[in-house]
Amino acid sequence: MWQAVTAYEETLREKHGRKQQASYTRRKIAAKGVLQTLTDWALDPKVTPGFEALVAANAAKFTGEYVVVEYADRFSAEAVQAAQSKLKAYGVEVTTS
């Protein structure tokens, strides 16, 4: 998960030309925990700016939705299906090992 946050912060650095923390994301993880944060992102019908930035940077494997699908056994079927739908809508294919 922290690799995903770091990847998003890198897209913010490129966008703003300086180091920029994903403060909202970090606060949400601290308050709700990693699994609940990922579940919330997956179930939200909207995508986050971080999702869009990572997909645009060819780093979709660092999106929360990708993590949910990749580790589907840790999430509800509803969350996994929602994450798969978002990824598919953006042309992202999940490859699991």
Short mmCIF file of C-alpha atoms in Angstrom, two decimals:
data_model
loop_
_atom_site.label_atom_id
_atom_site.label_comp_id
_atom_site.label_asym_id
_atom_site.label_seq_id
_atom_site.Cartn_x
_atom_site.Cartn_y
_atom_site.Cartn_z
CA MET A 1 0.00 0.00 0.00
CA TRP A 2 2.74 2.44 0.87
CA GLN A 3 4.30 1.83 -2.55
CA ALA A 4 1.00 3.04 -4.01
CA VAL A 5 1.05 6.19 -1.87
CA THR A 6 4.66 6.85 -2.84
CA ALA A 7 3.85 6.39 -6.54
CA TYR A 8 0.96 8.85 -6.24
CA GLU A 9 3.18 11.35 -4.44
CA GLU A 10 5.65 11.05 -7.33
CA THR A 11 2.88 12.05 -9.77
CA LEU A 12 2.12 15.01 -7.50
CA ARG A 13 5.81 16.00 -7.50
CA GLU A 14 5.87 15.91 -11.29
CA LYS A 15 2.67 17.93 -11.49
CA HIS A 16 3.69 20.62 -8.96
CA GLY A 17 7.45 20.61 -9.50
CA ARG A 18 8.13 20.01 -5.82
CA LYS A 19 7.67 17.37 -3.16
CA GLN A 20 3.99 17.04 -2.33
CA GLN A 21 2.58 14.57 0.19
CA ALA A 22 -0.74 12.84 -0.37
CA SER A 23 -1.96 14.21 2.96
CA TYR A 24 -5.62 13.24 2.62
CA THR A 25 -4.66 9.70 1.67
CA ARG A 26 -2.23 9.38 4.57
CA ARG A 27 -4.83 10.72 7.06
CA LYS A 28 -7.50 8.33 5.78
CA ILE A 29 -5.17 5.33 6.13
CA ALA A 30 -4.21 6.44 9.66
CA ALA A 31 -7.87 6.84 10.65
CA LYS A 32 -9.46 3.82 8.95
CA GLY A 33 -6.61 1.43 8.26
CA VAL A 34 -5.33 0.10 4.97
CA LEU A 35 -7.99 -2.53 4.23
CA GLN A 36 -10.93 -0.23 4.96
CA THR A 37 -9.38 2.60 2.93
CA LEU A 38 -8.89 0.29 -0.05
CA THR A 39 -12.43 -1.05 0.32
CA ASP A 40 -13.85 2.49 0.46
CA TRP A 41 -11.97 3.46 -2.70
CA ALA A 42 -13.13 0.36 -4.52
CA LEU A 43 -16.79 0.84 -3.57
CA ASP A 44 -16.91 4.57 -4.30
CA PRO A 45 -18.53 4.98 -7.74
CA LYS A 46 -16.14 7.85 -8.51
CA VAL A 47 -12.43 7.45 -9.08
CA THR A 48 -9.97 9.49 -7.07
CA PRO A 49 -7.55 12.02 -8.55
CA GLY A 50 -4.81 9.62 -7.49
CA PHE A 51 -6.36 6.81 -9.51
CA GLU A 52 -6.53 8.99 -12.61
CA ALA A 53 -2.98 10.29 -12.11
CA LEU A 54 -1.54 6.79 -11.68
CA VAL A 55 -3.40 5.39 -14.69
CA ALA A 56 -2.24 8.35 -16.81
CA ALA A 57 1.35 7.72 -15.66
CA ASN A 58 1.13 4.04 -16.71
CA ALA A 59 1.33 3.07 -13.04
CA ALA A 60 -2.14 1.55 -12.63
CA LYS A 61 -0.66 -1.33 -10.64
CA PHE A 62 -0.24 1.16 -7.79
CA THR A 63 -3.92 2.14 -7.63
CA GLY A 64 -5.96 1.00 -4.66
CA GLU A 65 -8.36 -0.71 -7.03
CA TYR A 66 -5.56 -2.76 -8.56
CA VAL A 67 -4.41 -3.82 -5.09
CA VAL A 68 -7.97 -4.90 -4.21
CA VAL A 69 -8.19 -7.09 -7.32
CA GLU A 70 -4.67 -8.44 -6.92
CA TYR A 71 -5.38 -9.48 -3.31
CA ALA A 72 -9.05 -10.36 -3.85
CA ASP A 73 -9.04 -12.97 -1.09
CA ARG A 74 -8.71 -10.16 1.49
CA PHE A 75 -11.73 -8.16 0.30
CA SER A 76 -15.46 -8.63 -0.14
CA ALA A 77 -16.71 -9.86 -3.51
CA GLU A 78 -18.57 -6.55 -3.88
CA ALA A 79 -15.36 -4.53 -3.42
CA VAL A 80 -13.45 -6.74 -5.86
CA GLN A 81 -16.18 -6.46 -8.51
CA ALA A 82 -16.36 -2.68 -8.11
CA ALA A 83 -12.58 -2.37 -8.41
CA GLN A 84 -12.54 -4.59 -11.51
CA SER A 85 -15.25 -2.46 -13.12
CA LYS A 86 -13.32 0.77 -12.56
CA LEU A 87 -10.11 -0.70 -13.88
CA LYS A 88 -11.86 -2.12 -16.94
CA ALA A 89 -13.49 1.26 -17.65
CA TYR A 90 -9.99 2.75 -17.81
CA GLY A 91 -8.59 -0.06 -19.94
CA VAL A 92 -6.50 -1.56 -17.16
CA GLU A 93 -5.96 -5.32 -17.09
CA VAL A 94 -4.91 -6.92 -13.83
CA THR A 95 -2.30 -9.63 -14.11
CA THR A 96 -2.08 -11.80 -11.03
CA SER A 97 0.75 -14.16 -10.36
#
